[in-house]
JSON list of N, CA and C in Angstrom, two decimals:
[
{"chain": "A", "resi": 1, "resn": "GLU", "atom": "N", "xyz": [-39.73, -16.19, 57.53]},
{"chain": "A", "resi": 1, "resn": "GLU", "atom": "CA", "xyz": [-38.83, -15.08, 57.70]},
{"chain": "A", "resi": 1, "resn": "GLU", "atom": "C", "xyz": [-37.46, -15.35, 57.18]},
{"chain": "A", "resi": 2, "resn": "GLY", "atom": "N", "xyz": [-36.86, -14.40, 56.47]},
{"chain": "A", "resi": 2, "resn": "GLY", "atom": "CA", "xyz": [-35.50, -14.59, 55.94]},
{"chain": "A", "resi": 2, "resn": "GLY", "atom": "C", "xyz": [-34.43, -14.44, 56.96]},
{"chain": "A", "resi": 3, "resn": "SER", "atom": "N", "xyz": [-33.34, -15.01, 56.72]},
{"chain": "A", "resi": 3, "resn": "SER", "atom": "CA", "xyz": [-32.19, -14.93, 57.61]},
{"chain": "A", "resi": 3, "resn": "SER", "atom": "C", "xyz": [-31.52, -13.53, 57.51]},
{"chain": "A", "resi": 4, "resn": "THR", "atom": "N", "xyz": [-31.06, -12.96, 58.56]},
{"chain": "A", "resi": 4, "resn": "THR", "atom": "CA", "xyz": [-30.30, -11.74, 58.54]},
{"chain": "A", "resi": 4, "resn": "THR", "atom": "C", "xyz": [-28.78, -11.94, 58.27]},
{"chain": "A", "resi": 5, "resn": "GLN", "atom": "N", "xyz": [-28.37, -13.25, 58.26]},
{"chain": "A", "resi": 5, "resn": "GLN", "atom": "CA", "xyz": [-27.06, -13.66, 58.13]},
{"chain": "A", "resi": 5, "resn": "GLN", "atom": "C", "xyz": [-26.64, -13.28, 56.68]},
{"chain": "A", "resi": 6, "resn": "PRO", "atom": "N", "xyz": [-25.56, -12.52, 56.40]},
{"chain": "A", "resi": 6, "resn": "PRO", "atom": "CA", "xyz": [-25.21, -12.27, 55.06]},
{"chain": "A", "resi": 6, "resn": "PRO", "atom": "C", "xyz": [-24.66, -13.48, 54.28]},
{"chain": "A", "resi": 7, "resn": "HIS", "atom": "N", "xyz": [-24.83, -13.40, 52.99]},
{"chain": "A", "resi": 7, "resn": "HIS", "atom": "CA", "xyz": [-24.31, -14.46, 52.15]},
{"chain": "A", "resi": 7, "resn": "HIS", "atom": "C", "xyz": [-22.83, -14.12, 51.80]},
{"chain": "A", "resi": 8, "resn": "GLY", "atom": "N", "xyz": [-22.14, -15.20, 51.49]},
{"chain": "A", "resi": 8, "resn": "GLY", "atom": "CA", "xyz": [-20.73, -15.03, 51.08]},
{"chain": "A", "resi": 8, "resn": "GLY", "atom": "C", "xyz": [-20.52, -14.05, 49.89]},
{"chain": "A", "resi": 9, "resn": "TRP", "atom": "N", "xyz": [-21.34, -14.08, 48.95]},
{"chain": "A", "resi": 9, "resn": "TRP", "atom": "CA", "xyz": [-21.29, -13.25, 47.81]},
{"chain": "A", "resi": 9, "resn": "TRP", "atom": "C", "xyz": [-21.51, -11.75, 48.19]},
{"chain": "A", "resi": 10, "resn": "GLN", "atom": "N", "xyz": [-22.47, -11.52, 49.17]},
{"chain": "A", "resi": 10, "resn": "GLN", "atom": "CA", "xyz": [-22.70, -10.15, 49.58]},
{"chain": "A", "resi": 10, "resn": "GLN", "atom": "C", "xyz": [-21.48, -9.51, 50.34]},
{"chain": "A", "resi": 11, "resn": "VAL", "atom": "N", "xyz": [-20.88, -10.39, 51.08]},
{"chain": "A", "resi": 11, "resn": "VAL", "atom": "CA", "xyz": [-19.62, -9.93, 51.81]},
{"chain": "A", "resi": 11, "resn": "VAL", "atom": "C", "xyz": [-18.57, -9.72, 50.88]},
{"chain": "A", "resi": 12, "resn": "HIS", "atom": "N", "xyz": [-18.37, -10.63, 49.85]},
{"chain": "A", "resi": 12, "resn": "HIS", "atom": "CA", "xyz": [-17.41, -10.50, 48.81]},
{"chain": "A", "resi": 12, "resn": "HIS", "atom": "C", "xyz": [-17.55, -9.23, 48.10]},
{"chain": "A", "resi": 13, "resn": "LEU", "atom": "N", "xyz": [-18.77, -8.84, 47.76]},
{"chain": "A", "resi": 13, "resn": "LEU", "atom": "CA", "xyz": [-18.97, -7.61, 46.93]},
{"chain": "A", "resi": 13, "resn": "LEU", "atom": "C", "xyz": [-18.60, -6.36, 47.75]},
{"chain": "A", "resi": 14, "resn": "LEU", "atom": "N", "xyz": [-18.87, -6.38, 48.98]},
{"chain": "A", "resi": 14, "resn": "LEU", "atom": "CA", "xyz": [-18.55, -5.31, 49.93]},
{"chain": "A", "resi": 14, "resn": "LEU", "atom": "C", "xyz": [-17.04, -5.17, 49.98]},
{"chain": "A", "resi": 15, "resn": "ALA", "atom": "N", "xyz": [-16.36, -6.31, 50.15]},
{"chain": "A", "resi": 15, "resn": "ALA", "atom": "CA", "xyz": [-14.94, -6.38, 50.17]},
{"chain": "A", "resi": 15, "resn": "ALA", "atom": "C", "xyz": [-14.33, -5.79, 48.95]},
{"chain": "A", "resi": 16, "resn": "TYR", "atom": "N", "xyz": [-14.87, -6.18, 47.74]},
{"chain": "A", "resi": 16, "resn": "TYR", "atom": "CA", "xyz": [-14.45, -5.66, 46.50]},
{"chain": "A", "resi": 16, "resn": "TYR", "atom": "C", "xyz": [-14.50, -4.09, 46.38]},
{"chain": "A", "resi": 17, "resn": "TYR", "atom": "N", "xyz": [-15.63, -3.56, 46.92]},
{"chain": "A", "resi": 17, "resn": "TYR", "atom": "CA", "xyz": [-15.71, -2.15, 46.84]},
{"chain": "A", "resi": 17, "resn": "TYR", "atom": "C", "xyz": [-14.78, -1.45, 47.84]},
{"chain": "A", "resi": 18, "resn": "LYS", "atom": "N", "xyz": [-14.66, -2.05, 49.05]},
{"chain": "A", "resi": 18, "resn": "LYS", "atom": "CA", "xyz": [-13.63, -1.50, 50.00]},
{"chain": "A", "resi": 18, "resn": "LYS", "atom": "C", "xyz": [-12.26, -1.40, 49.42]},
{"chain": "A", "resi": 19, "resn": "CYS", "atom": "N", "xyz": [-11.84, -2.51, 48.84]},
{"chain": "A", "resi": 19, "resn": "CYS", "atom": "CA", "xyz": [-10.41, -2.48, 48.22]},
{"chain": "A", "resi": 19, "resn": "CYS", "atom": "C", "xyz": [-10.33, -1.49, 47.08]},
{"chain": "A", "resi": 20, "resn": "GLY", "atom": "N", "xyz": [-11.43, -1.37, 46.27]},
{"chain": "A", "resi": 20, "resn": "GLY", "atom": "CA", "xyz": [-11.41, -0.39, 45.25]},
{"chain": "A", "resi": 20, "resn": "GLY", "atom": "C", "xyz": [-11.37, 1.04, 45.70]},
{"chain": "A", "resi": 21, "resn": "ALA", "atom": "N", "xyz": [-11.80, 1.27, 46.90]},
{"chain": "A", "resi": 21, "resn": "ALA", "atom": "CA", "xyz": [-11.77, 2.53, 47.56]},
{"chain": "A", "resi": 21, "resn": "ALA", "atom": "C", "xyz": [-10.46, 2.83, 48.28]},
{"chain": "A", "resi": 22, "resn": "GLY", "atom": "N", "xyz": [-9.54, 1.81, 48.23]},
{"chain": "A", "resi": 22, "resn": "GLY", "atom": "CA", "xyz": [-8.28, 1.96, 48.88]},
{"chain": "A", "resi": 22, "resn": "GLY", "atom": "C", "xyz": [-8.20, 1.52, 50.32]},
{"chain": "A", "resi": 23, "resn": "LYS", "atom": "N", "xyz": [-9.33, 0.87, 50.78]},
{"chain": "A", "resi": 23, "resn": "LYS", "atom": "CA", "xyz": [-9.35, 0.45, 52.17]},
{"chain": "A", "resi": 23, "resn": "LYS", "atom": "C", "xyz": [-9.03, -0.99, 52.19]},
{"chain": "A", "resi": 24, "resn": "LEU", "atom": "N", "xyz": [-7.75, -1.31, 51.97]},
{"chain": "A", "resi": 24, "resn": "LEU", "atom": "CA", "xyz": [-7.22, -2.71, 51.78]},
{"chain": "A", "resi": 24, "resn": "LEU", "atom": "C", "xyz": [-7.42, -3.51, 53.05]},
{"chain": "A", "resi": 25, "resn": "ASP", "atom": "N", "xyz": [-7.07, -3.07, 54.21]},
{"chain": "A", "resi": 25, "resn": "ASP", "atom": "CA", "xyz": [-7.17, -3.80, 55.34]},
{"chain": "A", "resi": 25, "resn": "ASP", "atom": "C", "xyz": [-8.52, -4.24, 55.67]},
{"chain": "A", "resi": 26, "resn": "GLU", "atom": "N", "xyz": [-9.51, -3.31, 55.49]},
{"chain": "A", "resi": 26, "resn": "GLU", "atom": "CA", "xyz": [-10.96, -3.59, 55.63]},
{"chain": "A", "resi": 26, "resn": "GLU", "atom": "C", "xyz": [-11.43, -4.59, 54.53]},
{"chain": "A", "resi": 27, "resn": "GLY", "atom": "N", "xyz": [-11.00, -4.38, 53.42]},
{"chain": "A", "resi": 27, "resn": "GLY", "atom": "CA", "xyz": [-11.38, -5.38, 52.29]},
{"chain": "A", "resi": 27, "resn": "GLY", "atom": "C", "xyz": [-10.86, -6.70, 52.58]},
{"chain": "A", "resi": 28, "resn": "ILE", "atom": "N", "xyz": [-9.64, -6.89, 53.00]},
{"chain": "A", "resi": 28, "resn": "ILE", "atom": "CA", "xyz": [-9.05, -8.19, 53.29]},
{"chain": "A", "resi": 28, "resn": "ILE", "atom": "C", "xyz": [-9.78, -8.82, 54.37]},
{"chain": "A", "resi": 29, "resn": "ARG", "atom": "N", "xyz": [-10.12, -8.14, 55.44]},
{"chain": "A", "resi": 29, "resn": "ARG", "atom": "CA", "xyz": [-10.99, -8.67, 56.53]},
{"chain": "A", "resi": 29, "resn": "ARG", "atom": "C", "xyz": [-12.34, -9.12, 56.03]},
{"chain": "A", "resi": 30, "resn": "LEU", "atom": "N", "xyz": [-12.89, -8.39, 55.12]},
{"chain": "A", "resi": 30, "resn": "LEU", "atom": "CA", "xyz": [-14.25, -8.85, 54.59]},
{"chain": "A", "resi": 30, "resn": "LEU", "atom": "C", "xyz": [-14.07, -10.05, 53.60]},
{"chain": "A", "resi": 31, "resn": "TYR", "atom": "N", "xyz": [-13.02, -10.11, 52.88]},
{"chain": "A", "resi": 31, "resn": "TYR", "atom": "CA", "xyz": [-12.79, -11.25, 51.98]},
{"chain": "A", "resi": 31, "resn": "TYR", "atom": "C", "xyz": [-12.65, -12.52, 52.86]},
{"chain": "A", "resi": 32, "resn": "LYS", "atom": "N", "xyz": [-11.93, -12.36, 53.98]},
{"chain": "A", "resi": 32, "resn": "LYS", "atom": "CA", "xyz": [-11.77, -13.50, 54.86]},
{"chain": "A", "resi": 32, "resn": "LYS", "atom": "C", "xyz": [-13.08, -13.92, 55.49]},
{"chain": "A", "resi": 33, "resn": "ARG", "atom": "N", "xyz": [-13.92, -12.95, 55.74]},
{"chain": "A", "resi": 33, "resn": "ARG", "atom": "CA", "xyz": [-15.28, -13.26, 56.31]},
{"chain": "A", "resi": 33, "resn": "ARG", "atom": "C", "xyz": [-16.12, -13.98, 55.21]},
{"chain": "A", "resi": 34, "resn": "ALA", "atom": "N", "xyz": [-16.04, -13.55, 53.98]},
{"chain": "A", "resi": 34, "resn": "ALA", "atom": "CA", "xyz": [-16.72, -14.13, 52.87]},
{"chain": "A", "resi": 34, "resn": "ALA", "atom": "C", "xyz": [-16.33, -15.59, 52.66]},
{"chain": "A", "resi": 35, "resn": "LEU", "atom": "N", "xyz": [-15.00, -15.85, 52.90]},
{"chain": "A", "resi": 35, "resn": "LEU", "atom": "CA", "xyz": [-14.50, -17.29, 52.73]},
{"chain": "A", "resi": 35, "resn": "LEU", "atom": "C", "xyz": [-14.94, -18.12, 53.97]},
{"chain": "A", "resi": 36, "resn": "ALA", "atom": "N", "xyz": [-15.16, -17.45, 55.15]},
{"chain": "A", "resi": 36, "resn": "ALA", "atom": "CA", "xyz": [-15.60, -18.30, 56.33]},
{"chain": "A", "resi": 36, "resn": "ALA", "atom": "C", "xyz": [-17.10, -18.64, 56.04]},
{"chain": "A", "resi": 37, "resn": "LEU", "atom": "N", "xyz": [-17.79, -17.78, 55.31]},
{"chain": "A", "resi": 37, "resn": "LEU", "atom": "CA", "xyz": [-19.25, -18.12, 55.01]},
{"chain": "A", "resi": 37, "resn": "LEU", "atom": "C", "xyz": [-19.36, -19.05, 53.83]},
{"chain": "A", "resi": 38, "resn": "LYS", "atom": "N", "xyz": [-18.46, -18.96, 52.87]},
{"chain": "A", "resi": 38, "resn": "LYS", "atom": "CA", "xyz": [-18.39, -19.91, 51.70]},
{"chain": "A", "resi": 38, "resn": "LYS", "atom": "C", "xyz": [-16.94, -20.27, 51.33]},
{"chain": "A", "resi": 39, "resn": "PRO", "atom": "N", "xyz": [-16.44, -21.24, 51.94]},
{"chain": "A", "resi": 39, "resn": "PRO", "atom": "CA", "xyz": [-15.02, -21.57, 51.75]},
{"chain": "A", "resi": 39, "resn": "PRO", "atom": "C", "xyz": [-14.87, -22.05, 50.26]},
{"chain": "A", "resi": 40, "resn": "ARG", "atom": "N", "xyz": [-13.72, -21.72, 49.79]},
{"chain": "A", "resi": 40, "resn": "ARG", "atom": "CA", "xyz": [-13.34, -22.03, 48.35]},
{"chain": "A", "resi": 40, "resn": "ARG", "atom": "C", "xyz": [-14.15, -21.12, 47.38]},
{"chain": "A", "resi": 41, "resn": "HIS", "atom": "N", "xyz": [-14.62, -20.06, 47.81]},
{"chain": "A", "resi": 41, "resn": "HIS", "atom": "CA", "xyz": [-15.34, -19.05, 46.88]},
{"chain": "A", "resi": 41, "resn": "HIS", "atom": "C", "xyz": [-14.23, -18.62, 45.88]},
{"chain": "A", "resi": 42, "resn": "PRO", "atom": "N", "xyz": [-14.25, -18.99, 44.59]},
{"chain": "A", "resi": 42, "resn": "PRO", "atom": "CA", "xyz": [-13.09, -18.73, 43.73]},
{"chain": "A", "resi": 42, "resn": "PRO", "atom": "C", "xyz": [-12.81, -17.19, 43.59]},
{"chain": "A", "resi": 43, "resn": "ASP", "atom": "N", "xyz": [-13.97, -16.42, 43.43]},
{"chain": "A", "resi": 43, "resn": "ASP", "atom": "CA", "xyz": [-13.77, -14.99, 43.22]},
{"chain": "A", "resi": 43, "resn": "ASP", "atom": "C", "xyz": [-13.15, -14.33, 44.50]},
{"chain": "A", "resi": 44, "resn": "ALA", "atom": "N", "xyz": [-13.65, -14.68, 45.69]},
{"chain": "A", "resi": 44, "resn": "ALA", "atom": "CA", "xyz": [-13.06, -14.16, 46.88]},
{"chain": "A", "resi": 44, "resn": "ALA", "atom": "C", "xyz": [-11.63, -14.56, 46.98]},
{"chain": "A", "resi": 45, "resn": "LEU", "atom": "N", "xyz": [-11.25, -15.72, 46.78]},
{"chain": "A", "resi": 45, "resn": "LEU", "atom": "CA", "xyz": [-9.88, -16.19, 46.77]},
{"chain": "A", "resi": 45, "resn": "LEU", "atom": "C", "xyz": [-8.96, -15.39, 45.87]},
{"chain": "A", "resi": 46, "resn": "TYR", "atom": "N", "xyz": [-9.39, -15.28, 44.63]},
{"chain": "A", "resi": 46, "resn": "TYR", "atom": "CA", "xyz": [-8.65, -14.54, 43.63]},
{"chain": "A", "resi": 46, "resn": "TYR", "atom": "C", "xyz": [-8.54, -13.03, 44.11]},
{"chain": "A", "resi": 47, "resn": "ASN", "atom": "N", "xyz": [-9.66, -12.38, 44.43]},
{"chain": "A", "resi": 47, "resn": "ASN", "atom": "CA", "xyz": [-9.54, -10.94, 44.79]},
{"chain": "A", "resi": 47, "resn": "ASN", "atom": "C", "xyz": [-8.83, -10.74, 46.09]},
{"chain": "A", "resi": 48, "resn": "LEU", "atom": "N", "xyz": [-8.85, -11.69, 47.03]},
{"chain": "A", "resi": 48, "resn": "LEU", "atom": "CA", "xyz": [-8.02, -11.65, 48.13]},
{"chain": "A", "resi": 48, "resn": "LEU", "atom": "C", "xyz": [-6.54, -11.57, 47.76]},
{"chain": "A", "resi": 49, "resn": "GLY", "atom": "N", "xyz": [-6.18, -12.40, 46.75]},
{"chain": "A", "resi": 49, "resn": "GLY", "atom": "CA", "xyz": [-4.82, -12.40, 46.23]},
{"chain": "A", "resi": 49, "resn": "GLY", "atom": "C", "xyz": [-4.43, -11.13, 45.67]},
{"chain": "A", "resi": 50, "resn": "VAL", "atom": "N", "xyz": [-5.40, -10.43, 44.92]},
{"chain": "A", "resi": 50, "resn": "VAL", "atom": "CA", "xyz": [-5.14, -9.13, 44.34]},
{"chain": "A", "resi": 50, "resn": "VAL", "atom": "C", "xyz": [-4.88, -8.14, 45.49]},
{"chain": "A", "resi": 51, "resn": "ALA", "atom": "N", "xyz": [-5.70, -8.22, 46.55]},
{"chain": "A", "resi": 51, "resn": "ALA", "atom": "CA", "xyz": [-5.50, -7.27, 47.73]},
{"chain": "A", "resi": 51, "resn": "ALA", "atom": "C", "xyz": [-4.19, -7.40, 48.34]},
{"chain": "A", "resi": 52, "resn": "PHE", "atom": "N", "xyz": [-3.79, -8.71, 48.52]},
{"chain": "A", "resi": 52, "resn": "PHE", "atom": "CA", "xyz": [-2.49, -9.01, 49.09]},
{"chain": "A", "resi": 52, "resn": "PHE", "atom": "C", "xyz": [-1.40, -8.35, 48.23]},
{"chain": "A", "resi": 53, "resn": "THR", "atom": "N", "xyz": [-1.55, -8.54, 46.90]},
{"chain": "A", "resi": 53, "resn": "THR", "atom": "CA", "xyz": [-0.56, -7.89, 46.00]},
{"chain": "A", "resi": 53, "resn": "THR", "atom": "C", "xyz": [-0.41, -6.40, 46.12]},
{"chain": "A", "resi": 54, "resn": "GLU", "atom": "N", "xyz": [-1.50, -5.83, 46.26]},
{"chain": "A", "resi": 54, "resn": "GLU", "atom": "CA", "xyz": [-1.52, -4.30, 46.41]},
{"chain": "A", "resi": 54, "resn": "GLU", "atom": "C", "xyz": [-0.83, -3.87, 47.67]},
{"chain": "A", "resi": 55, "resn": "LYS", "atom": "N", "xyz": [-0.78, -4.84, 48.79]},
{"chain": "A", "resi": 55, "resn": "LYS", "atom": "CA", "xyz": [-0.12, -4.47, 49.98]},
{"chain": "A", "resi": 55, "resn": "LYS", "atom": "C", "xyz": [1.33, -4.97, 49.97]},
{"chain": "A", "resi": 56, "resn": "GLY", "atom": "N", "xyz": [1.70, -5.60, 48.86]},
{"chain": "A", "resi": 56, "resn": "GLY", "atom": "CA", "xyz": [3.11, -6.08, 48.72]},
{"chain": "A", "resi": 56, "resn": "GLY", "atom": "C", "xyz": [3.31, -7.48, 49.45]},
{"chain": "A", "resi": 57, "resn": "GLU", "atom": "N", "xyz": [2.23, -8.16, 49.75]},
{"chain": "A", "resi": 57, "resn": "GLU", "atom": "CA", "xyz": [2.35, -9.47, 50.37]},
{"chain": "A", "resi": 57, "resn": "GLU", "atom": "C", "xyz": [2.24, -10.53, 49.35]},
{"chain": "A", "resi": 58, "resn": "PHE", "atom": "N", "xyz": [3.22, -10.71, 48.53]},
{"chain": "A", "resi": 58, "resn": "PHE", "atom": "CA", "xyz": [3.15, -11.65, 47.41]},
{"chain": "A", "resi": 58, "resn": "PHE", "atom": "C", "xyz": [3.01, -13.03, 47.70]},
{"chain": "A", "resi": 59, "resn": "ASP", "atom": "N", "xyz": [3.66, -13.57, 48.81]},
{"chain": "A", "resi": 59, "resn": "ASP", "atom": "CA", "xyz": [3.51, -14.91, 49.15]},
{"chain": "A", "resi": 59, "resn": "ASP", "atom": "C", "xyz": [2.09, -15.25, 49.45]},
{"chain": "A", "resi": 60, "resn": "LYS", "atom": "N", "xyz": [1.43, -14.38, 50.19]},
{"chain": "A", "resi": 60, "resn": "LYS", "atom": "CA", "xyz": [-0.05, -14.63, 50.52]},
{"chain": "A", "resi": 60, "resn": "LYS", "atom": "C", "xyz": [-0.87, -14.61, 49.18]},
{"chain": "A", "resi": 61, "resn": "ALA", "atom": "N", "xyz": [-0.54, -13.75, 48.35]},
{"chain": "A", "resi": 61, "resn": "ALA", "atom": "CA", "xyz": [-1.29, -13.53, 47.06]},
{"chain": "A", "resi": 61, "resn": "ALA", "atom": "C", "xyz": [-1.20, -14.83, 46.28]},
{"chain": "A", "resi": 62, "resn": "VAL", "atom": "N", "xyz": [-0.02, -15.37, 46.09]},
{"chain": "A", "resi": 62, "resn": "VAL", "atom": "CA", "xyz": [0.23, -16.65, 45.32]},
{"chain": "A", "resi": 62, "resn": "VAL", "atom": "C", "xyz": [-0.58, -17.73, 45.97]},
{"chain": "A", "resi": 63, "resn": "PHE", "atom": "N", "xyz": [-0.57, -17.85, 47.31]},
{"chain": "A", "resi": 63, "resn": "PHE", "atom": "CA", "xyz": [-1.36, -18.88, 48.01]},
{"chain": "A", "resi": 63, "resn": "PHE", "atom": "C", "xyz": [-2.81, -18.81, 47.73]},
{"chain": "A", "resi": 64, "resn": "MET", "atom": "N", "xyz": [-3.34, -17.57, 47.73]},
{"chain": "A", "resi": 64, "resn": "MET", "atom": "CA", "xyz": [-4.73, -17.40, 47.35]},
{"chain": "A", "resi": 64, "resn": "MET", "atom": "C", "xyz": [-5.07, -17.87, 45.95]},
{"chain": "A", "resi": 65, "resn": "TRP", "atom": "N", "xyz": [-4.17, -17.41, 45.05]},
{"chain": "A", "resi": 65, "resn": "TRP", "atom": "CA", "xyz": [-4.44, -17.76, 43.63]},
{"chain": "A", "resi": 65, "resn": "TRP", "atom": "C", "xyz": [-4.31, -19.23, 43.32]},
{"chain": "A", "resi": 66, "resn": "VAL", "atom": "N", "xyz": [-3.42, -19.93, 43.99]},
{"chain": "A", "resi": 66, "resn": "VAL", "atom": "CA", "xyz": [-3.34, -21.41, 43.87]},
{"chain": "A", "resi": 66, "resn": "VAL", "atom": "C", "xyz": [-4.58, -22.04, 44.41]},
{"chain": "A", "resi": 67, "resn": "ALA", "atom": "N", "xyz": [-5.09, -21.52, 45.52]},
{"chain": "A", "resi": 67, "resn": "ALA", "atom": "CA", "xyz": [-6.26, -22.06, 46.14]},
{"chain": "A", "resi": 67, "resn": "ALA", "atom": "C", "xyz": [-7.53, -21.87, 45.21]},
{"chain": "A", "resi": 68, "resn": "ALA", "atom": "N", "xyz": [-7.53, -20.74, 44.49]},
{"chain": "A", "resi": 68, "resn": "ALA", "atom": "CA", "xyz": [-8.63, -20.35, 43.65]},
{"chain": "A", "resi": 68, "resn": "ALA", "atom": "C", "xyz": [-8.67, -21.28, 42.40]},
{"chain": "A", "resi": 69, "resn": "ALA", "atom": "N", "xyz": [-7.48, -21.80, 41.92]},
{"chain": "A", "resi": 69, "resn": "ALA", "atom": "CA", "xyz": [-7.40, -22.54, 40.74]},
{"chain": "A", "resi": 69, "resn": "ALA", "atom": "C", "xyz": [-8.09, -23.88, 40.83]}
]
């Protein structure tokens, strides 16, 4: 039987769509969950930085982008 636990990429994709729909807080929460499932996921780190930028949280954005590099 397969696990019902989501994979990091699945949660990342949902976060991406939530942010695209303007639901930044929910998207950020999901990006953080994706990173808990797969730490150092470069796309999640980068896109979390983008979400922080859209909220005006530039220090957090830069931190995410440096971690993604």
